[in-house]
Amino acid sequence: MKPSDLNLLQSVSAPTIHPDGTRAVLSVTRPDFSADAYVGQLWSVPLEGGGAPRRLTRGFADTQPRFSSDGALLGFLRAQQGGKPQLHVVSAAGGEPVQLTDSALGVSWFGFSPDSTRVVFSSRVPQHGRYGTVDGVGPGAEDPRLISTYKYRANGAGYTGDKRSQVFVLDVPALDAEPWIAPVGRAKEDADKTAADGGDGRFPQARQLTSADADASAPVFSADGQQILFTSALHQGADEDLVSDVYALDLAGGEPRRLTNTSGTALLGASHPTPSTDGRWLYFLGQDLSGSGTDFVARNTSLYVLPADLDGPARRLTDPEDTDLAEGGVVPAGGSAVLVFNRTRGSVHLLRIDADGGRETLVGTGQVVHGAAAVDGAVVVSYSDGATMGDAALVEAGGLLQLTDFSAPLRSETRVAEGGEETFASRDGYPVHGWVFLPEGPGPHPVLLNIHGGPFAQFDCAYFDEAQAYAAAGYAVVQCNPRGSAGYGQEHGRVIKEAMGTKDLDDVLAFLEGALKSHPELDAGRLGVMGGSYGGYLTAWTTANDHRFTAAIVERGFLDPLSFVGSADIGWFFSQGYTGEDPEKVLAQSPMARVGDVRTPTLVIHSEEDLRCPVEQAQRYYTALKHNGVSTQLLLFPGENHELSRAGTPWHRRQRFEHILRWWAQWLPTAVNQAAEA
């Protein structure tokens, strides 16, 4: 694919299935250059009779579809161009969607009650005087912020203490009621007085259920509909650890009741409370922190269960040594069972697990399952593989029955380079797993060693726009999951704790060397190295230690563990967890401390609003390279954060690719990627 083909990348949401099992609904979203935004609608996919999928809505950005329990309603989030997502519902039989919310900062999550008469949702609530709540007071004119906590910002969200995510509930109105009409003249004067007293009748009144100085997320109704279950960090000392909990709140009133961490076991990110279909069990996800509350490094996510009456300790149902459920959440699967998503060896498997720990793999290696829904034994998934960005399929005994083909234009208008799966021995004999993507033609091809972020993440088998864009430009792309990555067990991930740039560096270089030996069409004399976030770290560390590379790209890098503390949204714990606290040992793992050893020409890419790896990391690294006489450039993107390459505006994503290819054309030109004449 070319940078201009980004608008062909169709992403598919988790599906929802109508209770009668006849159809699923999902959202399909793509980058749109005309709007410089992500646009998409809901699609209805027949599960019986073999009919074709059809577009169900025509909004600018319609996402997160969900049928009500009785099947009468379809809820979803809709954002107008330039606006925030708001909750809408439409009759499942069709009709005009009805907007239910007008939240200043939008709605992020919702769910129907078991009797389908109410909706619970979460939304950020801005403090008065901030975020446009007072006319004429823009961001630069707001009052100063007095901060006394570690946690006060988050990448992509900005400041969080002045716009906490809270839980609301509202009654679903009759969809066939008389529509709201904007009043004029004397009627408007009366309407303005009514609005000042609590609403103008345009939207149903939502009741705010939480108000703590902490985010409340993923709220759902309990099986009996009498309580709201949600995730938050309300405990004493929450600012100094990474623990969060599942809480229950009676709709009749009272204080939230803490359901997890009640017996001394610390969990990181307890999340996704999900009642079972039969109402007997409450499932949730969590990570064991071994009692410290901050030992997050390479901790796999497990499935836990509580009795629905919430009386008794939680039981862990999966072994974190061999199962990592960090993707996709928890989905009721009928009876007492649920569906979960296991991240393993470059795939994401779909598992069915019951309250006794019984386990079945429904979708295995070769796919990345993003979402799922189940009704009466029928399971529909959204997934990706090497040939699709996203599609829907019905799970069958023999595999997946594909229901959609949203990547057909991508395959017809671009060449899809197939990633060859490889395993090569590292320098100590440890097996390193990854992929090699080859461009068209016989070679010899220049090679790009691409390093993923995280570090506790994985390259996977799904269609990857980065590898495809570089292969289309004439480059062989080599990428692997070195020690430190996710998907290969906790021990694999924890090897680099307080030892960054050791075994992980050995692994990526050994994988590269293995690929060069196995593929004579690769040009061992024309090598580039690149990566983002932790991949930016390891790229910078590689060029400080190994001078075989013609050029490098360091993107959104974690480059100085010392300055990272206090400047990054996760700096107060991340550097300590990965590089330790001993100053000499920290410097021994710091690319900034070794920047004087770099001789490789380096393009440094960063986003100005990156709070995960703040822009000062890039600016200081670039300046040091330039001061040392290394050929370098700094590419800064305004208005973007750490997620630029995945979720930045379409034009910025396109320009990023164009600059990357320009850099490689300068230092590693190919027949199809030549430097422009001056």
XYZ file of C-alpha atoms in Angstrom:
678
model
C 0.000 0.000 0.000
C 0.960 3.629 -0.511
C 0.444 6.439 2.017
C -2.518 7.580 -0.072
C -4.174 4.184 0.470
C -4.773 4.749 4.192
C -8.431 5.466 3.456
C -8.826 1.819 2.366
C -8.148 0.570 5.901
C -11.571 -0.462 7.212
C -11.664 -1.283 10.933
C -14.502 -3.421 12.302
C -15.880 -3.127 15.833
C -17.003 -5.850 18.200
C -20.349 -7.203 16.924
C -23.686 -7.327 18.698
C -26.199 -10.090 17.866
C -29.961 -9.639 17.900
C -31.498 -11.931 20.560
C -33.370 -13.864 17.850
C -30.023 -14.825 16.308
C -30.908 -13.658 12.784
C -28.407 -10.840 12.384
C -25.394 -9.104 13.831
C -24.607 -5.397 13.768
C -21.143 -3.860 13.826
C -19.508 -0.542 13.023
C -17.033 -0.088 10.189
C -14.668 2.885 10.447
C -11.977 4.223 8.143
C -9.669 7.243 7.823
C -11.162 9.838 5.471
C -8.876 12.408 3.856
C -11.746 14.691 2.812
C -12.912 15.129 6.398
C -9.440 14.559 7.916
C -11.226 12.391 10.453
C -12.425 8.834 11.033
C -15.833 8.192 9.546
C -18.062 5.157 9.625
C -21.514 3.712 10.048
C -23.276 0.652 11.396
C -23.735 -2.400 9.202
C -26.279 -5.201 9.533
C -24.890 -8.676 8.772
C -27.366 -11.542 8.187
C -26.576 -14.766 10.032
C -29.180 -16.821 8.171
C -29.910 -17.196 4.479
C -26.593 -15.931 3.164
C -27.693 -12.347 2.481
C -25.208 -9.548 1.916
C -24.264 -7.057 4.644
C -25.958 -3.665 4.327
C -25.256 -0.214 5.679
C -27.701 0.447 8.492
C -26.989 4.077 9.454
C -25.636 7.112 7.649
C -24.082 9.161 10.439
C -20.657 10.781 10.298
C -19.157 8.476 12.953
C -21.445 5.753 14.344
C -19.765 3.275 16.698
C -20.257 0.774 19.555
C -23.576 -0.841 18.536
C -25.428 -2.823 21.195
C -28.861 -4.496 21.125
C -31.080 -4.225 24.185
C -31.825 -7.436 26.060
C -35.331 -7.726 24.606
C -34.140 -7.018 21.083
C -36.428 -4.033 20.639
C -33.693 -1.378 20.603
C -30.291 -0.825 19.067
C -28.066 1.623 20.923
C -24.905 3.207 19.563
C -22.662 6.262 19.854
C -22.834 8.939 17.158
C -20.445 11.860 16.708
C -21.200 14.691 14.344
C -18.284 16.122 12.386
C -16.108 17.940 14.929
C -18.394 16.890 17.787
C -18.339 14.500 20.723
C -19.956 11.040 20.645
C -23.473 10.989 22.097
C -25.742 8.076 22.933
C -28.455 7.284 20.390
C -31.080 4.548 20.185
C -33.150 3.340 17.281
C -35.873 0.741 16.971
C -34.369 -2.606 15.993
C -37.035 -2.725 13.294
C -35.675 0.489 11.765
C -36.485 4.164 11.888
C -34.911 7.463 12.844
C -32.314 7.323 15.679
C -33.175 9.289 18.813
C -30.401 11.158 20.631
C -30.465 10.538 24.398
C -27.502 12.565 25.684
C -25.870 15.926 25.190
C -22.780 15.448 27.365
C -20.289 18.287 27.115
C -17.326 15.921 26.644
C -19.229 13.039 25.086
C -20.162 9.499 26.106
C -17.512 6.772 26.150
C -19.444 3.636 27.170
C -23.027 2.443 27.700
C -25.109 -0.625 28.466
C -28.806 -1.554 28.691
C -30.539 -2.789 31.805
C -31.736 -6.436 31.853
C -35.334 -5.271 31.318
C -34.265 -2.889 28.506
C -35.950 0.140 30.112
C -32.820 1.984 31.262
C -29.313 2.761 30.063
C -26.168 3.219 32.127
C -23.326 5.224 30.607
C -20.066 6.922 31.486
C -19.043 10.435 30.556
C -16.387 12.915 31.627
C -17.794 15.806 33.660
C -15.848 19.065 33.262
C -15.304 21.380 36.186
C -17.134 24.668 35.845
C -14.920 27.194 34.117
C -12.999 24.621 32.110
C -13.367 23.006 28.690
C -15.781 25.575 27.314
C -18.256 25.528 30.195
C -18.052 29.343 30.421
C -18.494 31.348 27.233
C -15.384 33.311 26.318
C -13.032 31.376 28.597
C -10.736 29.373 26.349
C -7.978 26.969 27.410
C -5.404 29.725 27.757
C -7.663 31.814 30.014
C -8.677 29.096 32.478
C -7.701 29.282 36.132
C -4.362 27.705 37.130
C -4.297 24.076 38.203
C -2.978 23.299 41.680
C -1.607 19.735 41.583
C -0.660 17.549 44.543
C -0.873 14.042 43.058
C 1.204 11.762 40.842
C -1.740 11.022 38.598
C -3.083 14.128 36.947
C -2.614 13.629 33.179
C -3.114 10.825 30.659
C -1.979 10.571 27.068
C -4.863 11.329 24.742
C -7.004 12.725 27.555
C -4.817 15.533 28.905
C -5.590 16.681 32.446
C -7.913 14.250 34.176
C -8.525 15.605 37.675
C -10.768 18.370 36.361
C -12.913 16.138 34.144
C -13.497 12.859 35.912
C -15.378 10.078 34.178
C -18.641 9.526 36.072
C -21.519 7.051 35.833
C -25.045 8.067 34.805
C -28.351 6.274 34.336
C -31.421 7.334 32.355
C -34.794 5.925 31.396
C -35.222 5.045 27.728
C -38.010 7.245 26.311
C -40.722 6.017 23.987
C -39.217 6.188 20.518
C -42.570 6.941 18.904
C -43.222 9.973 21.130
C -43.682 13.427 19.628
C -40.245 14.725 18.551
C -38.753 17.767 20.272
C -39.308 21.042 18.417
C -37.024 24.034 19.016
C -39.142 26.840 20.514
C -39.118 30.390 19.158
C -40.385 33.763 20.321
C -42.435 33.830 23.557
C -42.299 30.027 23.744
C -38.499 30.231 23.816
C -38.599 32.560 26.829
C -40.665 30.014 28.742
C -38.391 27.196 27.575
C -35.311 29.068 28.785
C -36.836 29.354 32.257
C -37.633 25.622 32.251
C -34.108 24.774 31.145
C -32.660 26.786 34.017
C -34.698 24.615 36.394
C -33.386 21.317 35.033
C -33.942 20.705 31.335
C -35.749 21.758 28.217
C -37.244 18.388 27.330
C -34.982 17.788 24.371
C -33.141 14.907 26.068
C -34.230 12.589 28.885
C -32.893 13.565 32.289
C -29.842 11.505 33.263
C -29.118 10.865 36.931
C -25.464 11.034 37.970
C -24.613 8.079 40.218
C -20.940 8.706 41.052
C -19.108 11.873 42.010
C -15.779 10.772 43.509
C -12.458 12.344 42.545
C -11.608 9.251 40.501
C -12.587 7.948 37.097
C -15.417 5.405 37.011
C -15.403 3.247 33.897
C -17.152 0.370 32.096
C -20.433 0.525 34.092
C -22.933 -2.303 33.630
C -26.142 -3.405 35.333
C -26.044 -6.359 37.683
C -27.975 -9.427 36.570
C -31.007 -8.431 38.676
C -30.884 -4.823 37.458
C -30.701 -3.427 40.996
C -27.039 -2.433 41.050
C -24.461 -0.799 38.814
C -21.071 -2.478 38.584
C -18.092 -0.375 37.524
C -14.314 -0.039 37.793
C -12.537 2.674 39.755
C -9.732 3.399 42.250
C -11.428 4.731 45.368
C -9.184 3.204 48.023
C -6.901 5.123 50.350
C -3.486 5.527 48.749
C -4.834 5.137 45.211
C -2.518 7.887 43.997
C 0.547 5.861 44.989
C -0.289 2.486 43.449
C -1.726 1.004 40.266
C -4.609 -0.832 41.896
C -8.170 -0.450 40.666
C -11.273 -2.345 41.722
C -14.717 -3.483 40.743
C -17.432 -1.701 42.743
C -21.152 -2.285 43.171
C -23.537 0.630 43.674
C -27.204 0.192 44.595
C -29.509 2.184 42.349
C -31.556 2.992 45.414
C -28.608 4.936 46.840
C -25.692 4.527 49.205
C -21.944 4.289 48.841
C -20.141 2.028 46.339
C -19.147 -1.351 47.739
C -15.638 -2.602 46.941
C -15.748 -6.149 45.563
C -12.080 -6.813 44.825
C -8.818 -6.496 46.780
C -10.692 -7.350 49.946
C -8.420 -10.213 51.015
C -4.943 -8.766 50.568
C -4.383 -9.658 46.907
C -3.417 -6.605 44.864
C -4.773 -6.347 41.320
C -3.667 -4.009 38.604
C -6.492 -2.719 36.477
C -9.371 -4.873 37.695
C -11.762 -4.222 34.860
C -14.693 -5.315 32.694
C -17.195 -6.513 35.325
C -19.532 -8.813 33.403
C -22.496 -10.804 34.778
C -23.008 -14.245 33.258
C -26.072 -14.860 31.101
C -27.700 -17.055 33.766
C -27.145 -14.367 36.414
C -25.215 -16.687 38.750
C -21.733 -15.227 38.355
C -19.829 -11.980 38.054
C -16.668 -12.144 35.966
C -13.899 -9.559 35.708
C -10.295 -9.211 34.537
C -7.287 -8.413 36.686
C -3.513 -8.555 37.019
C -1.642 -9.837 40.069
C 0.773 -7.228 41.447
C 2.282 -9.578 44.040
C 1.151 -7.355 46.879
C 3.234 -4.270 46.062
C 0.594 -2.460 44.058
C 3.141 -1.270 41.479
C 4.870 -4.397 40.132
C 3.296 -4.092 36.698
C 6.136 -5.290 34.466
C 5.043 -8.134 32.156
C 2.062 -9.140 34.264
C -0.469 -11.132 32.278
C -4.185 -10.445 32.656
C -6.341 -13.210 34.166
C -10.051 -13.996 34.418
C -11.661 -13.928 37.867
C -15.148 -14.851 39.054
C -17.401 -14.000 42.004
C -20.813 -15.385 42.937
C -23.557 -13.077 41.687
C -24.621 -12.344 45.260
C -21.101 -10.873 45.644
C -20.578 -12.860 48.829
C -17.225 -14.593 48.936
C -13.674 -14.153 47.633
C -12.924 -13.939 43.950
C -11.425 -17.000 42.238
C -8.837 -16.822 39.483
C -9.804 -19.079 36.578
C -6.797 -18.742 34.264
C -3.063 -19.170 34.833
C -1.143 -15.950 34.093
C 1.919 -17.963 33.157
C 0.298 -19.329 30.002
C -2.748 -17.097 29.373
C -2.946 -13.342 28.812
C -6.434 -11.862 28.491
C -5.357 -8.259 27.960
C -7.366 -7.850 24.735
C -11.087 -7.514 24.114
C -12.702 -7.670 27.566
C -15.284 -10.263 28.713
C -18.375 -11.340 26.740
C -21.323 -13.376 28.135
C -21.576 -16.634 26.174
C -24.799 -18.201 27.478
C -25.385 -20.001 30.762
C -22.452 -19.543 33.122
C -19.798 -19.209 30.394
C -17.995 -16.176 29.009
C -15.741 -15.449 26.046
C -12.267 -13.964 26.540
C -9.352 -13.087 24.260
C -5.948 -14.710 24.776
C -2.886 -12.872 23.437
C -0.351 -15.534 22.392
C 2.521 -15.898 19.899
C 1.337 -13.235 17.476
C -2.327 -14.253 17.546
C -5.300 -13.446 19.758
C -7.319 -16.603 20.434
C -10.972 -16.676 21.443
C -11.626 -18.832 24.524
C -14.862 -19.972 26.148
C -14.471 -20.374 29.925
C -17.050 -21.332 32.556
C -17.190 -20.704 36.286
C -15.566 -24.073 37.066
C -12.559 -23.218 34.906
C -13.640 -25.338 31.942
C -11.904 -24.002 28.854
C -12.354 -24.347 25.096
C -10.473 -22.603 22.282
C -12.996 -21.414 19.680
C -10.625 -19.480 17.414
C -6.922 -20.281 17.427
C -3.676 -19.382 15.732
C -3.666 -17.332 12.545
C -6.174 -14.653 13.520
C -6.338 -11.685 15.827
C -9.838 -11.680 17.322
C -10.872 -8.147 18.319
C -14.419 -8.673 19.553
C -17.169 -11.273 19.874
C -20.833 -11.773 20.664
C -22.831 -14.912 21.451
C -26.562 -15.794 21.328
C -27.992 -19.307 21.769
C -24.684 -20.969 20.949
C -23.966 -18.860 17.866
C -20.720 -16.884 18.139
C -19.789 -14.033 15.791
C -16.345 -12.439 15.904
C -14.629 -9.429 14.429
C -11.092 -10.327 13.461
C -8.024 -9.518 11.389
C -5.508 -11.713 9.634
C -2.747 -11.194 7.104
C -5.203 -10.260 4.350
C -7.814 -8.172 6.176
C -7.811 -5.119 8.438
C -11.149 -6.232 9.845
C -14.056 -8.495 9.033
C -16.811 -10.473 10.721
C -17.144 -14.257 10.799
C -19.336 -16.947 12.308
C -17.445 -19.417 14.470
C -17.903 -22.991 13.263
C -16.357 -26.282 14.297
C -14.036 -26.293 11.308
C -12.962 -22.668 11.629
C -14.412 -19.310 10.644
C -17.206 -18.743 8.142
C -16.465 -15.274 6.799
C -19.548 -13.031 6.691
C -18.088 -9.775 5.347
C -15.272 -8.648 3.067
C -14.570 -5.041 3.963
C -10.924 -5.375 2.888
C -11.782 -6.332 -0.701
C -10.878 -2.840 -2.036
C -7.598 -2.999 -0.122
C -6.663 -6.285 -1.786
C -7.841 -5.246 -5.243
C -6.145 -1.846 -5.276
C -2.908 -2.733 -3.453
C -0.499 -5.641 -3.268
C -0.698 -7.401 0.101
C 2.751 -8.656 1.054
C 2.501 -11.949 2.912
C 4.433 -12.108 6.154
C 6.522 -15.256 6.379
C 6.533 -16.579 9.939
C 10.045 -17.403 11.170
C 11.856 -18.484 14.336
C 15.608 -17.946 14.769
C 17.931 -18.671 17.694
C 19.254 -15.763 19.719
C 22.870 -15.593 20.798
C 22.211 -17.768 23.851
C 20.069 -20.198 21.842
C 16.715 -18.727 22.928
C 14.069 -18.998 20.141
C 12.903 -15.650 18.761
C 9.631 -15.596 16.826
C 8.681 -13.088 14.137
C 7.904 -12.319 10.494
C 9.680 -11.372 7.291
C 7.804 -9.373 4.620
C 9.269 -9.368 1.108
C 8.697 -6.805 -1.635
C 8.112 -7.677 -5.268
C 11.062 -8.653 -7.417
C 14.132 -10.864 -7.077
C 16.285 -8.567 -4.919
C 18.692 -7.810 -3.465
C 16.317 -5.827 -1.240
C 17.356 -3.291 1.400
C 16.112 -4.372 4.819
C 14.231 -2.477 7.540
C 14.417 -3.930 11.046
C 11.182 -2.724 12.680
C 10.887 -2.881 16.500
C 7.529 -2.738 18.292
C 6.545 -0.589 21.255
C 5.487 -1.638 24.716
C 7.737 -3.346 25.541
C 5.032 -5.733 26.826
C 3.230 -5.876 23.484
C 3.551 -8.021 20.383
C 3.775 -7.903 16.639
C 0.957 -10.117 15.407
C -0.250 -11.911 12.306
C -2.850 -9.278 11.355
C -2.591 -6.935 8.384
C -0.077 -4.243 9.389
C -0.070 -1.009 7.429
C 3.552 -0.242 8.402
C 4.972 -3.453 6.951
C 2.754 -3.184 3.873
C 3.751 0.412 3.104
C 7.460 -0.334 3.373
C 7.232 -3.554 1.362
C 5.350 -1.694 -1.384
C 8.219 0.808 -1.464
C 10.721 -1.972 -2.149
C 11.939 -2.858 1.331
C 12.082 -6.207 3.076
C 10.639 -5.765 6.572
C 11.945 -7.858 9.457
C 10.054 -7.761 12.771
C 10.031 -10.027 15.806
C 8.906 -10.355 19.420
C 12.097 -10.288 21.501
C 12.278 -11.009 25.190
C 10.294 -8.287 26.918
C 7.349 -8.807 24.532
C 3.882 -10.100 25.412
C 2.387 -13.351 24.178
C 5.092 -15.774 25.299
C 4.568 -15.942 29.055
C 5.485 -13.673 31.938
C 9.047 -14.940 32.243
C 9.697 -13.993 28.615
C 8.409 -10.501 29.357
C 10.201 -9.953 32.670
C 13.701 -10.831 31.454
C 14.406 -7.175 30.684
C 13.192 -5.810 34.026
C 16.072 -3.594 35.167
C 18.008 -4.974 32.182
C 16.675 -3.077 29.176
C 18.864 -3.222 26.107
C 20.367 -6.612 26.983
C 18.543 -9.773 25.921
C 16.081 -7.743 23.854
C 18.920 -6.227 21.825
C 20.480 -9.669 21.365
C 17.145 -11.050 20.178
C 16.317 -8.437 17.535
C 19.831 -8.535 16.099
C 19.892 -12.343 16.089
C 16.515 -12.444 14.345
C 17.812 -10.008 11.734
C 20.917 -12.125 11.213
C 18.803 -15.274 10.925
C 16.610 -13.631 8.309
C 19.626 -12.491 6.309
C 21.054 -16.019 6.282
C 17.719 -17.630 5.358
C 16.835 -15.151 2.617
C 19.634 -14.588 0.092
C 17.440 -11.997 -1.633
C 18.021 -9.634 1.320
C 20.899 -7.141 1.078
C 22.961 -7.452 4.268
C 24.915 -4.340 3.319
C 21.887 -2.038 3.182
C 20.129 -2.074 6.551
C 17.830 0.347 8.323
C 16.402 0.163 11.842
C 13.277 1.856 13.148
C 10.730 1.732 15.962
C 8.312 3.705 18.098
C 7.943 4.171 21.870
C 9.885 1.254 23.382
C 10.792 0.501 19.763
C 12.229 4.018 19.630
C 14.194 3.218 22.777
C 15.628 0.009 21.358
C 16.380 1.648 18.003
C 18.381 4.393 19.736
C 20.078 1.786 21.921
C 20.879 -0.353 18.879
C 22.615 2.473 17.008
C 24.648 3.299 20.124
C 25.911 -0.281 20.258
C 25.916 -1.523 16.654
C 27.078 0.460 13.644
C 26.029 -1.796 10.780
C 22.900 0.229 9.967
C 22.895 2.785 7.162
C 20.226 4.936 8.829
C 17.617 4.869 11.608
C 14.252 6.307 12.612
C 13.546 6.913 16.309
C 9.856 7.641 16.852
C 8.051 8.772 20.064
C 10.950 7.244 21.973
C 11.514 6.473 25.646
C 15.029 7.902 25.474
C 15.996 9.188 28.916
C 14.659 7.274 31.944
C 15.824 10.046 34.273
C 13.876 12.928 32.714
C 10.969 10.596 31.967
C 10.228 10.599 35.723
C 8.011 13.611 36.326
C 7.437 14.540 32.683
C 5.513 11.475 31.421
C 1.981 10.592 32.462
C 3.342 7.197 33.618
C 6.818 8.427 34.520
C 6.349 8.186 38.251
C 6.262 4.374 38.086
C 7.298 3.202 34.607
C 10.998 4.052 34.714
C 11.357 2.596 38.184
C 9.657 -0.610 37.066
C 11.742 -1.139 33.951
C 15.135 0.458 34.624
C 15.190 0.363 38.447
C 16.216 3.063 40.889
C 20.003 2.702 41.121
C 21.328 5.782 39.264
C 24.322 3.957 37.781
C 22.178 1.060 36.546
C 19.614 3.461 35.112
C 22.303 5.296 33.157
C 23.612 1.937 31.924
C 20.213 1.421 30.222
C 19.747 4.982 28.938
C 20.041 5.823 25.215
C 20.531 9.471 26.162
C 23.574 8.541 28.217
C 25.020 6.742 25.188
C 24.018 9.228 22.487
C 27.670 10.150 22.019
C 28.287 6.664 20.625
C 25.737 7.064 17.807
C 27.109 7.554 14.281
C 24.009 6.411 12.338
C 22.005 9.102 10.492
C 18.725 9.357 12.424
C 15.298 10.823 11.752
C 13.577 11.652 15.054
C 9.742 11.719 14.919
C 7.517 12.904 17.734
C 4.114 14.461 18.501
C 3.829 17.706 20.390
C 0.985 16.499 22.650
C 2.578 13.145 23.511
C 2.240 12.700 27.272
C 3.338 9.060 27.299
C 6.827 9.835 25.964
C 6.969 13.633 26.268
C 8.342 15.659 23.386
C 11.377 16.717 25.435
C 12.703 13.174 25.013
C 12.898 13.709 21.254
C 14.069 17.314 21.387
C 17.008 16.591 23.679
C 18.005 13.471 21.740
C 17.855 15.291 18.411
C 19.880 18.218 19.769
C 22.551 15.884 21.133
C 22.817 14.065 17.792
C 23.137 17.361 15.951
C 25.704 18.669 18.434
C 27.739 15.500 17.880
C 27.755 15.930 14.106
C 25.339 13.090 13.311
C 23.148 13.678 10.260
C 19.688 14.107 11.799
C 16.271 15.694 11.377
C 13.410 16.281 13.819
C 9.835 15.809 12.553
C 7.214 17.222 14.960
C 3.454 16.793 14.556
C 1.192 19.438 16.131
C -2.063 18.383 17.730
C -1.076 14.710 17.954
C -0.258 12.450 20.886
C 1.463 9.088 21.404
C -1.092 7.344 19.158
C -0.216 9.242 15.957
C 0.718 6.188 13.873
C -2.467 4.336 14.862
C -5.088 7.000 15.507
C -3.693 10.327 14.352
C -5.629 12.437 11.901
C -5.626 10.861 8.422
C -3.561 13.641 6.835
C -0.939 13.477 9.566
C -0.755 9.690 9.258
C -0.279 10.077 5.504
C 2.383 12.761 5.955
C 4.171 10.607 8.507
C 4.435 7.769 5.980
C 5.592 10.189 3.284
C 8.382 11.549 5.503
C 9.465 8.053 6.518
C 9.685 6.970 2.892
C 11.485 10.215 2.012
C 14.095 9.429 4.682
C 14.594 5.892 3.438
C 14.762 7.135 -0.154
C 17.641 9.368 0.896
C 19.654 6.704 2.678
C 18.346 3.389 1.273
C 16.856 4.134 -2.141
C 14.995 1.422 -4.043
C 13.777 1.223 -7.625
C 10.349 2.479 -6.514
C 11.429 4.809 -3.667
C 13.916 7.342 -5.008
C 14.948 10.614 -3.435
C 13.346 13.611 -5.113
C 15.655 15.772 -7.172
C 16.659 19.011 -5.510
